[in-house]
Amino acid sequence: MKVCVGLSGGVDSSVAALLLKQQGYDVFAMFMQNWHDADATLHGDCEWEEDRFVAELVARKIGIPFYFVDLSKQYRQRVVDYMFSEYSAGRTPNPDVLCNREIKFDAFLEAAQKMGADMVATGHYCRRAPLLDSYGNQVVIDGQPQWRILEGTDPNKDQSYFLCQLTQEQLGKALFPIGHLTKPEVRQIAHIADLPSADKKDSQGICFVGKVDLPTFLKQQLKPKDGQVVEVYDAFFTDNAHYAYVHDTLSSLLAEPGEPLMTAVFASEDSGGADFNNRAVILSEAKGPTIPKANVFDEAKLASLSGEDWMRLSEPIDYSAIKFETETYRSGRKHIKKTRYKDNPWGKVVGRHDGAQFYTIGQRKGLNIGGHKDSIFVIATDIGTNTIYVGEGHSHKGLSRSCLRIAIDDIHWIRQDLEMGNGEIRRYRVRIRYRQPLQDAWIVKRPEGLFILFDTPQRGISSGQFAAWYSEDDEMLGSGVY
């Protein structure tokens, strides 16, 4: 069998190529150039050339043919243009997921097949396994053998999330030779084989673009526009009807009467910290951090909610009701006439920004807002009014949400045999960003969409991202953009 390895110059793809060669496959390597414009990169304009040089040295060391392919046109059309479009609409895209679906296992696969490849292989830390029936035979649906995507063995490097949009047809042509290994094991194999990439650092940043200053990158296409930064006070949530609705609805869904957990509070670095969005923590000076009980919802009560209820429950908070009136006043000895905003119990204008499209929910860097004890986070953006809403502290109510919705057209099942019908309710583990530990959740299918209700509120839910759901045995079953 002839296999084309996407050789990037990194240690992961290098070891993938080496293992395939040792296993007796007819292997050749191909390096993809997907990006030319280096204006926004932080490493200079020669990084891809260095990567190509290392990749070619690796191929020579292993003893496999090496080729080069320029897919920059396809990458710009399918990934970069998509990024600009999503950011301009106030959403936060995930280019790495699109890169795998549209480039590595589509455009690159097509280029590899033209050179005689039967399969393509990458250095992803994930596993592919055949879907077997009760007799041990591989399941075939509509003539297509069915495959499973499993998490990588290394919990610190699992990259299955990035493959959450692949189809069965694409999986049928894919190999992941290092998915059963840990990163240290991969490094060790590379050192033993004396591969030139053995000590090469992992790449960072946007897939194939590299580490970039995102606002600078986006400003290549999106024009800056001055706007207000509004801090939202806790009083807003006390008076907000939608927040009250979410609270009361979650309370009604609990298996036992009580207060629903509404906010995922973040542990401080001094108390050991916690990975972003991973767990809810309440800090107690006397006893140290304690983890509150997650919400335990009643399945029958979930089934009783109407589609309209689910739609409302999944909607984010609307902050447009926070408006500011101005007043004039006299200042100084000369009584100079000035204008200021009247006090508003719900919030305050605390700064200016250069474009709401350059910010995302959960962001805390680049705001340049001082005078606060705790960190300031973006909790919402309004592209229409070009307003950024922020809140102080990891436990700010605006940072957390318990429910999200995936539109019908955006639902993607890797395991089509498990596709949910309207009215079905299942328990799955869900990930809404790379390297996030899997979160326990209910998934409810309705004609209005697929609704994900988390046991523990999630921080920084930003529209445009992908949610991927997994079974208890580490298999990724499907995904969708929310």
CSV table of C-alpha atoms in Angstrom, one decimal:
chain,number,residue,atom,x,y,z
A,1,MET,CA,0.0,0.0,0.0
A,2,LYS,CA,1.3,3.4,-1.0
A,3,VAL,CA,1.1,6.1,1.8
A,4,CYS,CA,1.8,9.8,1.6
A,5,VAL,CA,2.9,11.4,4.8
A,6,GLY,CA,2.2,15.1,5.3
A,7,LEU,CA,5.7,15.9,6.5
A,8,SER,CA,5.8,19.3,8.3
A,9,GLY,CA,9.3,19.3,9.6
A,10,GLY,CA,8.1,18.6,13.1
A,11,VAL,CA,9.0,15.6,15.2
A,12,ASP,CA,5.4,14.1,15.2
A,13,SER,CA,5.1,13.8,11.4
A,14,SER,CA,8.7,12.7,11.2
A,15,VAL,CA,8.1,9.7,13.5
A,16,ALA,CA,4.9,8.9,11.7
A,17,ALA,CA,6.8,8.6,8.5
A,18,LEU,CA,9.5,6.5,10.2
A,19,LEU,CA,7.1,4.1,11.7
A,20,LEU,CA,5.2,3.5,8.4
A,21,LYS,CA,8.5,2.8,6.7
A,22,GLN,CA,9.5,0.3,9.3
A,23,GLN,CA,6.1,-1.3,9.0
A,24,GLY,CA,6.7,-2.0,5.3
A,25,TYR,CA,4.5,0.6,3.7
A,26,ASP,CA,5.5,2.2,0.4
A,27,VAL,CA,6.0,5.7,1.9
A,28,PHE,CA,6.7,9.1,0.3
A,29,ALA,CA,6.6,12.5,2.0
A,30,MET,CA,5.0,15.7,0.8
A,31,PHE,CA,5.5,19.1,2.4
A,32,MET,CA,2.6,21.5,2.1
A,33,GLN,CA,3.0,25.3,1.8
A,34,ASN,CA,-0.3,26.9,2.6
A,35,TRP,CA,0.7,30.4,3.5
A,36,HIS,CA,2.8,33.1,1.9
A,37,ASP,CA,2.0,36.4,3.7
A,38,ALA,CA,4.3,36.8,6.7
A,39,ASP,CA,3.4,40.3,7.6
A,40,ALA,CA,1.5,39.3,10.8
A,41,THR,CA,3.7,36.4,11.9
A,42,LEU,CA,5.9,36.7,14.9
A,43,HIS,CA,8.8,34.6,13.7
A,44,GLY,CA,9.8,36.3,10.4
A,45,ASP,CA,9.2,35.3,6.9
A,46,CYS,CA,11.5,32.3,6.7
A,47,GLU,CA,9.8,29.9,9.1
A,48,TRP,CA,8.2,27.7,6.4
A,49,GLU,CA,11.4,27.5,4.5
A,50,GLU,CA,13.2,26.3,7.6
A,51,ASP,CA,10.4,23.7,8.1
A,52,ARG,CA,10.7,22.5,4.6
A,53,PHE,CA,14.5,22.2,4.9
A,54,VAL,CA,14.1,20.1,8.1
A,55,ALA,CA,11.4,18.0,6.5
A,56,GLU,CA,13.6,17.3,3.5
A,57,LEU,CA,16.5,16.2,5.8
A,58,VAL,CA,14.1,13.9,7.6
A,59,ALA,CA,12.9,12.3,4.4
A,60,ARG,CA,16.5,11.8,3.3
A,61,LYS,CA,17.4,10.2,6.7
A,62,ILE,CA,14.5,7.8,6.6
A,63,GLY,CA,15.1,7.1,2.9
A,64,ILE,CA,11.8,8.1,1.4
A,65,PRO,CA,11.0,10.3,-1.6
A,66,PHE,CA,10.2,14.0,-0.8
A,67,TYR,CA,7.9,16.3,-2.7
A,68,PHE,CA,6.5,19.8,-2.3
A,69,VAL,CA,3.0,21.0,-3.0
A,70,ASP,CA,1.6,24.6,-2.9
A,71,LEU,CA,-1.9,24.7,-1.5
A,72,SER,CA,-1.9,28.3,-0.5
A,73,LYS,CA,-4.8,29.2,-2.9
A,74,GLN,CA,-7.1,26.6,-1.5
A,75,TYR,CA,-6.0,27.4,2.1
A,76,ARG,CA,-6.8,31.1,1.6
A,77,GLN,CA,-10.2,30.4,0.0
A,78,ARG,CA,-11.3,27.7,2.5
A,79,VAL,CA,-9.7,28.7,5.7
A,80,VAL,CA,-8.4,32.2,5.8
A,81,ASP,CA,-11.4,33.8,4.1
A,82,TYR,CA,-13.7,31.8,6.4
A,83,MET,CA,-11.8,33.2,9.4
A,84,PHE,CA,-12.1,36.8,8.2
A,85,SER,CA,-15.8,36.3,7.5
A,86,GLU,CA,-16.5,34.8,10.9
A,87,TYR,CA,-14.6,37.4,12.9
A,88,SER,CA,-16.3,40.2,10.9
A,89,ALA,CA,-19.7,38.7,12.0
A,90,GLY,CA,-18.6,38.7,15.7
A,91,ARG,CA,-17.9,34.9,15.9
A,92,THR,CA,-14.7,33.1,16.9
A,93,PRO,CA,-13.8,30.5,14.3
A,94,ASN,CA,-11.5,27.5,14.7
A,95,PRO,CA,-9.2,27.4,11.7
A,96,ASP,CA,-7.4,24.2,12.8
A,97,VAL,CA,-10.6,22.2,12.5
A,98,LEU,CA,-11.3,23.7,9.1
A,99,CYS,CA,-7.7,23.1,8.0
A,100,ASN,CA,-8.1,19.4,8.6
A,101,ARG,CA,-11.4,19.0,6.9
A,102,GLU,CA,-10.7,21.2,3.9
A,103,ILE,CA,-7.0,21.0,3.4
A,104,LYS,CA,-5.1,18.0,5.0
A,105,PHE,CA,-7.9,15.5,4.3
A,106,ASP,CA,-9.3,17.1,1.1
A,107,ALA,CA,-7.0,19.2,-1.0
A,108,PHE,CA,-3.8,17.5,0.3
A,109,LEU,CA,-5.4,14.1,-0.1
A,110,GLU,CA,-6.4,14.9,-3.7
A,111,ALA,CA,-2.8,16.0,-4.4
A,112,ALA,CA,-1.4,12.8,-2.8
A,113,GLN,CA,-3.8,10.5,-4.8
A,114,LYS,CA,-2.7,12.1,-8.0
A,115,MET,CA,0.8,10.9,-7.1
A,116,GLY,CA,-0.5,7.4,-6.6
A,117,ALA,CA,-1.1,7.4,-2.8
A,118,ASP,CA,-3.8,5.0,-1.4
A,119,MET,CA,-3.7,6.7,2.0
A,120,VAL,CA,-2.5,9.8,3.7
A,121,ALA,CA,-0.9,9.9,7.1
A,122,THR,CA,-0.4,12.7,9.6
A,123,GLY,CA,1.3,13.2,13.0
A,124,HIS,CA,-2.0,13.7,14.9
A,125,TYR,CA,-2.2,12.2,18.4
A,126,CYS,CA,-5.4,10.3,17.9
A,127,ARG,CA,-6.4,6.7,16.9
A,128,ARG,CA,-8.5,5.2,14.1
A,129,ALA,CA,-10.2,1.9,14.5
A,130,PRO,CA,-12.6,-0.1,12.4
A,131,LEU,CA,-16.3,-0.2,13.6
A,132,LEU,CA,-17.0,-3.9,14.1
A,133,ASP,CA,-20.3,-5.8,14.4
A,134,SER,CA,-21.0,-8.5,17.0
A,135,TYR,CA,-19.2,-11.0,14.7
A,136,GLY,CA,-16.0,-9.0,14.4
A,137,ASN,CA,-16.6,-7.9,10.9
A,138,GLN,CA,-16.2,-4.3,9.9
A,139,VAL,CA,-19.5,-2.5,9.5
A,140,VAL,CA,-20.3,-1.2,6.0
A,141,ILE,CA,-22.9,1.5,5.3
A,142,ASP,CA,-23.9,2.4,1.8
A,143,GLY,CA,-20.7,0.7,0.5
A,144,GLN,CA,-18.4,2.7,2.9
A,145,PRO,CA,-16.5,0.8,5.6
A,146,GLN,CA,-17.1,2.5,8.9
A,147,TRP,CA,-14.3,3.9,11.1
A,148,ARG,CA,-14.1,5.2,14.7
A,149,ILE,CA,-12.0,8.1,15.9
A,150,LEU,CA,-10.6,7.6,19.4
A,151,GLU,CA,-8.7,9.9,21.7
A,152,GLY,CA,-4.9,9.8,21.6
A,153,THR,CA,-3.3,7.7,24.3
A,154,ASP,CA,-1.4,10.7,25.6
A,155,PRO,CA,-4.0,12.8,27.5
A,156,ASN,CA,-1.8,15.8,27.3
A,157,LYS,CA,-1.5,15.7,23.5
A,158,ASP,CA,-4.8,14.2,22.3
A,159,GLN,CA,-5.7,16.0,19.1
A,160,SER,CA,-8.9,14.2,18.1
A,161,TYR,CA,-10.9,17.4,18.6
A,162,PHE,CA,-9.2,18.9,15.6
A,163,LEU,CA,-10.6,16.1,13.5
A,164,CYS,CA,-14.2,16.4,14.6
A,165,GLN,CA,-15.5,17.4,11.2
A,166,LEU,CA,-14.0,14.5,9.2
A,167,THR,CA,-16.3,12.2,7.2
A,168,GLN,CA,-16.2,8.4,7.0
A,169,GLU,CA,-14.9,8.8,3.5
A,170,GLN,CA,-12.0,10.9,4.7
A,171,LEU,CA,-11.3,8.5,7.6
A,172,GLY,CA,-11.2,5.7,5.2
A,173,LYS,CA,-8.1,7.3,3.6
A,174,ALA,CA,-6.4,8.4,6.8
A,175,LEU,CA,-3.7,6.9,9.0
A,176,PHE,CA,-2.5,8.2,12.4
A,177,PRO,CA,0.7,6.2,13.2
A,178,ILE,CA,1.6,7.9,16.5
A,179,GLY,CA,-1.8,8.0,18.2
A,180,HIS,CA,-0.9,5.1,20.5
A,181,LEU,CA,2.2,6.9,21.7
A,182,THR,CA,2.9,9.6,24.2
A,183,LYS,CA,4.9,12.7,23.3
A,184,PRO,CA,8.0,11.6,25.3
A,185,GLU,CA,7.9,8.2,23.5
A,186,VAL,CA,7.8,10.0,20.1
A,187,ARG,CA,10.8,12.1,21.1
A,188,GLN,CA,12.7,9.0,22.2
A,189,ILE,CA,12.0,7.2,18.9
A,190,ALA,CA,13.2,10.3,17.0
A,191,HIS,CA,16.4,10.4,19.1
A,192,ILE,CA,17.1,6.7,18.6
A,193,ALA,CA,16.7,7.2,14.8
A,194,ASP,CA,18.8,10.4,14.9
A,195,LEU,CA,16.1,12.3,13.1
A,196,PRO,CA,16.9,16.0,12.4
A,197,SER,CA,13.6,17.0,13.9
A,198,ALA,CA,14.1,15.1,17.2
A,199,ASP,CA,14.5,18.3,19.3
A,200,LYS,CA,12.4,20.6,17.2
A,201,LYS,CA,9.8,22.6,19.2
A,202,ASP,CA,6.1,22.1,18.6
A,203,SER,CA,4.6,24.6,16.2
A,204,GLN,CA,2.2,27.2,17.7
A,205,GLY,CA,-0.5,29.5,16.4
A,206,ILE,CA,-2.8,29.2,13.5
A,207,CYS,CA,-2.5,26.1,11.4
A,208,PHE,CA,0.1,26.7,8.7
A,209,VAL,CA,0.2,30.4,9.4
A,210,GLY,CA,2.2,30.2,12.6
A,211,LYS,CA,2.2,32.2,15.7
A,212,VAL,CA,0.6,35.6,14.9
A,213,ASP,CA,-0.6,38.7,16.5
A,214,LEU,CA,-4.2,38.1,15.8
A,215,PRO,CA,-5.5,41.7,15.7
A,216,THR,CA,-2.7,42.6,13.3
A,217,PHE,CA,-3.5,39.6,11.2
A,218,LEU,CA,-7.2,40.4,11.1
A,219,LYS,CA,-6.5,44.1,10.3
A,220,GLN,CA,-5.3,42.9,6.9
A,221,GLN,CA,-8.9,42.6,6.0
A,222,LEU,CA,-11.0,44.1,8.8
A,223,LYS,CA,-10.9,47.9,9.3
A,224,PRO,CA,-10.5,49.3,12.8
A,225,LYS,CA,-13.4,51.2,14.2
A,226,ASP,CA,-13.4,53.1,17.6
A,227,GLY,CA,-16.0,51.9,20.1
A,228,GLN,CA,-16.9,51.7,23.8
A,229,VAL,CA,-15.8,49.2,26.4
A,230,VAL,CA,-18.6,48.8,28.9
A,231,GLU,CA,-18.1,47.1,32.3
A,232,VAL,CA,-21.2,45.1,33.4
A,233,TYR,CA,-22.0,45.2,37.1
A,234,ASP,CA,-23.6,42.4,39.1
A,235,ALA,CA,-26.8,44.5,39.5
A,236,PHE,CA,-27.5,44.0,35.9
A,237,PHE,CA,-28.0,40.2,36.4
A,238,THR,CA,-30.2,40.8,39.4
A,239,ASP,CA,-32.6,42.9,37.2
A,240,ASN,CA,-32.2,40.9,33.9
A,241,ALA,CA,-35.3,38.9,32.9
A,242,HIS,CA,-33.4,36.5,30.7
A,243,TYR,CA,-30.8,35.7,33.5
A,244,ALA,CA,-33.7,35.0,35.8
A,245,TYR,CA,-35.4,32.8,33.3
A,246,VAL,CA,-32.2,30.7,32.9
A,247,HIS,CA,-31.9,30.4,36.7
A,248,ASP,CA,-35.5,29.4,37.2
A,249,THR,CA,-35.5,26.9,34.3
A,250,LEU,CA,-32.3,25.2,35.5
A,251,SER,CA,-33.7,25.1,39.0
A,252,SER,CA,-36.8,23.4,37.7
A,253,LEU,CA,-34.8,20.8,35.9
A,254,LEU,CA,-32.8,19.7,39.0
A,255,ALA,CA,-33.5,16.1,40.2
A,256,GLU,CA,-33.7,17.5,43.7
A,257,PRO,CA,-34.9,20.9,44.8
A,258,GLY,CA,-32.2,23.5,45.3
A,259,GLU,CA,-30.2,26.3,43.8
A,260,PRO,CA,-28.6,25.5,40.4
A,261,LEU,CA,-24.9,26.1,39.9
A,262,MET,CA,-24.8,29.1,37.6
A,263,THR,CA,-21.2,30.3,37.6
A,264,ALA,CA,-18.0,28.4,37.0
A,265,VAL,CA,-15.6,30.2,39.4
A,266,PHE,CA,-11.9,30.0,38.6
A,267,ALA,CA,-9.3,29.1,41.1
A,268,SER,CA,-6.5,31.6,41.6
A,269,GLU,CA,-2.9,30.7,40.7
A,270,ASP,CA,-2.1,31.0,44.4
A,271,SER,CA,-4.5,28.2,45.2
A,272,GLY,CA,-3.1,25.8,42.6
A,273,GLY,CA,-5.0,27.2,39.6
A,274,ALA,CA,-7.3,25.3,37.3
A,275,ASP,CA,-7.2,25.0,33.5
A,276,PHE,CA,-9.5,27.5,31.7
A,277,ASN,CA,-13.1,26.2,31.7
A,278,ASN,CA,-12.3,22.9,33.3
A,279,ARG,CA,-13.9,22.9,36.7
A,280,ALA,CA,-16.0,25.1,39.0
A,281,VAL,CA,-14.1,26.1,42.1
A,282,ILE,CA,-15.2,28.2,45.1
A,283,LEU,CA,-12.4,29.7,47.1
A,284,SER,CA,-12.5,29.7,50.9
A,285,GLU,CA,-9.8,31.5,52.8
A,286,ALA,CA,-10.4,29.2,55.8
A,287,LYS,CA,-10.5,25.8,54.1
A,288,GLY,CA,-8.9,26.4,50.7
A,289,PRO,CA,-10.5,25.6,47.3
A,290,THR,CA,-13.5,23.3,47.3
A,291,ILE,CA,-15.4,22.0,44.2
A,292,PRO,CA,-19.2,22.5,44.4
A,293,LYS,CA,-21.5,19.8,43.3
A,294,ALA,CA,-22.4,19.8,39.6
A,295,ASN,CA,-26.0,20.2,38.6
A,296,VAL,CA,-27.9,16.9,38.5
A,297,PHE,CA,-30.7,17.2,36.1
A,298,ASP,CA,-33.7,15.0,35.7
A,299,GLU,CA,-34.0,13.4,32.3
A,300,ALA,CA,-37.8,13.3,32.4
A,301,LYS,CA,-37.9,17.1,33.2
A,302,LEU,CA,-35.5,17.7,30.2
A,303,ALA,CA,-37.9,15.9,28.0
A,304,SER,CA,-40.8,18.0,29.1
A,305,LEU,CA,-39.2,21.3,27.9
A,306,SER,CA,-40.6,22.7,24.7
A,307,GLY,CA,-38.4,23.6,21.7
A,308,GLU,CA,-39.1,27.3,22.6
A,309,ASP,CA,-37.8,26.7,26.1
A,310,TRP,CA,-34.6,25.1,24.8
A,311,MET,CA,-34.1,28.0,22.4
A,312,ARG,CA,-34.4,30.5,25.2
A,313,LEU,CA,-32.2,28.5,27.6
A,314,SER,CA,-29.4,28.4,25.0
A,315,GLU,CA,-29.5,32.1,24.1
A,316,PRO,CA,-26.7,34.3,25.5
A,317,ILE,CA,-27.4,37.3,27.6
A,318,ASP,CA,-28.2,40.5,25.7
A,319,TYR,CA,-26.5,43.5,27.2
A,320,SER,CA,-28.0,46.2,24.8
A,321,ALA,CA,-30.3,47.4,27.6
A,322,ILE,CA,-27.3,49.0,29.3
A,323,LYS,CA,-27.5,52.5,27.9
A,324,PHE,CA,-25.8,55.7,29.0
A,325,GLU,CA,-27.1,59.3,29.2
A,326,THR,CA,-24.8,62.3,29.2
A,327,GLU,CA,-24.9,65.4,31.4
A,328,THR,CA,-22.9,68.6,31.4
A,329,TYR,CA,-21.0,70.0,34.4
A,330,ARG,CA,-18.6,72.7,35.3
A,331,SER,CA,-15.0,71.8,36.2
A,332,GLY,CA,-12.1,73.7,37.7
A,333,ARG,CA,-11.6,77.3,38.8
A,334,LYS,CA,-12.6,78.6,35.4
A,335,HIS,CA,-15.8,76.4,35.4
A,336,ILE,CA,-15.0,74.9,32.1
A,337,LYS,CA,-18.1,73.2,30.7
A,338,LYS,CA,-17.6,69.4,30.2
A,339,THR,CA,-19.7,66.4,29.4
A,340,ARG,CA,-19.8,63.0,31.2
A,341,TYR,CA,-22.0,59.9,31.4
A,342,LYS,CA,-24.6,59.7,34.2
A,343,ASP,CA,-24.1,56.9,36.7
A,344,ASN,CA,-25.8,53.7,35.7
A,345,PRO,CA,-26.3,50.9,38.3
A,346,TRP,CA,-25.9,48.2,35.6
A,347,GLY,CA,-22.6,49.3,34.2
A,348,LYS,CA,-20.0,51.9,33.2
A,349,VAL,CA,-18.0,53.0,30.2
A,350,VAL,CA,-14.5,52.1,31.2
A,351,GLY,CA,-12.5,52.4,28.0
A,352,ARG,CA,-12.3,52.5,24.2
A,353,HIS,CA,-11.3,49.8,21.6
A,354,ASP,CA,-10.5,49.7,17.9
A,355,GLY,CA,-13.1,47.2,16.7
A,356,ALA,CA,-15.4,44.7,18.4
A,357,GLN,CA,-14.5,42.1,15.8
A,358,PHE,CA,-10.9,41.9,17.2
A,359,TYR,CA,-12.1,40.5,20.5
A,360,THR,CA,-13.6,37.3,21.7
A,361,ILE,CA,-15.5,36.1,24.8
A,362,GLY,CA,-13.2,35.1,27.6
A,363,GLN,CA,-10.3,37.3,26.4
A,364,ARG,CA,-8.4,39.3,29.0
A,365,LYS,CA,-5.3,40.5,27.2
A,366,GLY,CA,-5.2,43.6,25.1
A,367,LEU,CA,-8.0,45.5,26.9
A,368,ASN,CA,-5.7,48.0,28.6
A,369,ILE,CA,-8.2,48.7,31.4
A,370,GLY,CA,-6.8,49.4,34.9
A,371,GLY,CA,-8.1,50.3,38.3
A,372,HIS,CA,-9.5,46.8,39.1
A,373,LYS,CA,-8.4,44.4,41.8
A,374,ASP,CA,-9.1,41.3,39.6
A,375,SER,CA,-8.6,40.6,35.9
A,376,ILE,CA,-11.1,42.0,33.3
A,377,PHE,CA,-12.6,39.6,30.8
A,378,VAL,CA,-14.6,40.1,27.6
A,379,ILE,CA,-18.1,38.7,28.3
A,380,ALA,CA,-19.8,39.8,25.1
A,381,THR,CA,-19.3,41.7,21.9
A,382,ASP,CA,-22.0,43.6,19.8
A,383,ILE,CA,-20.8,44.0,16.2
A,384,GLY,CA,-23.9,46.1,15.4
A,385,THR,CA,-23.1,48.8,17.9
A,386,ASN,CA,-19.4,48.1,18.0
A,387,THR,CA,-19.5,47.6,21.8
A,388,ILE,CA,-17.4,45.3,24.0
A,389,TYR,CA,-18.9,44.2,27.3
A,390,VAL,CA,-16.5,43.2,30.1
A,391,GLY,CA,-16.7,41.9,33.6
A,392,GLU,CA,-14.3,41.8,36.6
A,393,GLY,CA,-13.1,38.5,38.0
A,394,HIS,CA,-13.0,34.9,36.9
A,395,SER,CA,-16.4,34.3,38.6
A,396,HIS,CA,-18.2,37.1,36.8
A,397,LYS,CA,-21.7,35.9,35.9
A,398,GLY,CA,-21.4,36.9,32.3
A,399,LEU,CA,-18.5,34.5,31.7
A,400,SER,CA,-20.5,31.4,32.3
A,401,ARG,CA,-23.3,29.6,30.3
A,402,SER,CA,-24.8,26.1,30.9
A,403,CYS,CA,-26.5,25.5,27.5
A,404,LEU,CA,-25.6,26.0,23.9
A,405,ARG,CA,-27.4,25.2,20.6
A,406,ILE,CA,-26.1,23.7,17.3
A,407,ALA,CA,-28.3,24.5,14.3
A,408,ILE,CA,-29.7,21.5,12.3
A,409,ASP,CA,-27.5,22.3,9.3
A,410,ASP,CA,-24.4,22.5,11.5
A,411,ILE,CA,-24.7,19.0,13.1
A,412,HIS,CA,-22.1,16.6,11.9
A,413,TRP,CA,-22.1,12.9,12.9
A,414,ILE,CA,-18.9,11.0,12.4
A,415,ARG,CA,-20.8,7.9,13.5
A,416,GLN,CA,-23.9,8.3,11.3
A,417,ASP,CA,-25.3,5.0,12.7
A,418,LEU,CA,-25.7,6.8,16.0
A,419,GLU,CA,-27.4,9.9,14.7
A,420,MET,CA,-30.1,11.2,17.1
A,421,GLY,CA,-33.7,11.5,16.2
A,422,ASN,CA,-36.0,14.4,17.3
A,423,GLY,CA,-36.9,14.0,21.0
A,424,GLU,CA,-34.0,11.8,21.9
A,425,ILE,CA,-31.9,12.6,24.9
A,426,ARG,CA,-28.5,11.1,25.6
A,427,ARG,CA,-25.6,11.5,28.0
A,428,TYR,CA,-22.2,12.3,26.4
A,429,ARG,CA,-19.0,13.9,27.3
A,430,VAL,CA,-18.4,17.2,25.4
A,431,ARG,CA,-15.4,19.3,24.6
A,432,ILE,CA,-15.8,22.9,23.4
A,433,ARG,CA,-12.1,23.7,22.9
A,434,TYR,CA,-8.8,21.9,22.3
A,435,ARG,CA,-7.2,20.4,25.4
A,436,GLN,CA,-10.3,21.0,27.5
A,437,PRO,CA,-11.0,17.9,29.7
A,438,LEU,CA,-14.3,16.3,28.6
A,439,GLN,CA,-17.3,17.8,30.3
A,440,ASP,CA,-20.4,15.7,31.3
A,441,ALA,CA,-23.5,16.9,29.5
A,442,TRP,CA,-27.0,16.0,28.3
A,443,ILE,CA,-27.5,16.3,24.6
A,444,VAL,CA,-31.1,16.9,23.4
A,445,LYS,CA,-32.2,16.7,19.8
A,446,ARG,CA,-35.2,18.9,18.8
A,447,PRO,CA,-36.4,20.1,15.4
A,448,GLU,CA,-34.9,23.5,16.4
A,449,GLY,CA,-31.4,22.0,16.8
A,450,LEU,CA,-29.1,20.0,19.0
A,451,PHE,CA,-29.0,21.4,22.5
A,452,ILE,CA,-26.1,20.7,24.9
A,453,LEU,CA,-26.8,21.2,28.6
A,454,PHE,CA,-23.7,20.9,30.8
A,455,ASP,CA,-23.7,19.6,34.3
A,456,THR,CA,-21.2,22.4,35.2
A,457,PRO,CA,-21.5,25.9,33.6
A,458,GLN,CA,-18.8,26.5,31.0
A,459,ARG,CA,-16.7,29.6,30.7
A,460,GLY,CA,-16.1,31.7,27.6
A,461,ILE,CA,-18.6,30.0,25.2
A,462,SER,CA,-18.0,31.9,21.9
A,463,SER,CA,-20.2,31.4,18.9
A,464,GLY,CA,-18.4,30.1,15.9
A,465,GLN,CA,-16.4,27.4,17.8
A,466,PHE,CA,-16.9,23.7,17.6
A,467,ALA,CA,-18.4,21.4,20.2
A,468,ALA,CA,-17.4,17.7,19.9
A,469,TRP,CA,-19.1,14.9,21.8
A,470,TYR,CA,-17.6,11.6,23.0
A,471,SER,CA,-18.8,8.2,24.3
A,472,GLU,CA,-17.6,6.8,27.6
A,473,ASP,CA,-15.0,4.6,25.7
A,474,ASP,CA,-13.1,7.6,24.3
A,475,GLU,CA,-14.7,7.6,20.9
A,476,MET,CA,-15.5,11.0,19.2
A,477,LEU,CA,-19.0,10.6,17.7
A,478,GLY,CA,-19.9,13.9,16.2
A,479,SER,CA,-19.5,17.7,16.4
A,480,GLY,CA,-21.1,21.0,15.4
A,481,VAL,CA,-20.4,24.7,15.3
A,482,TYR,CA,-22.4,26.6,17.9
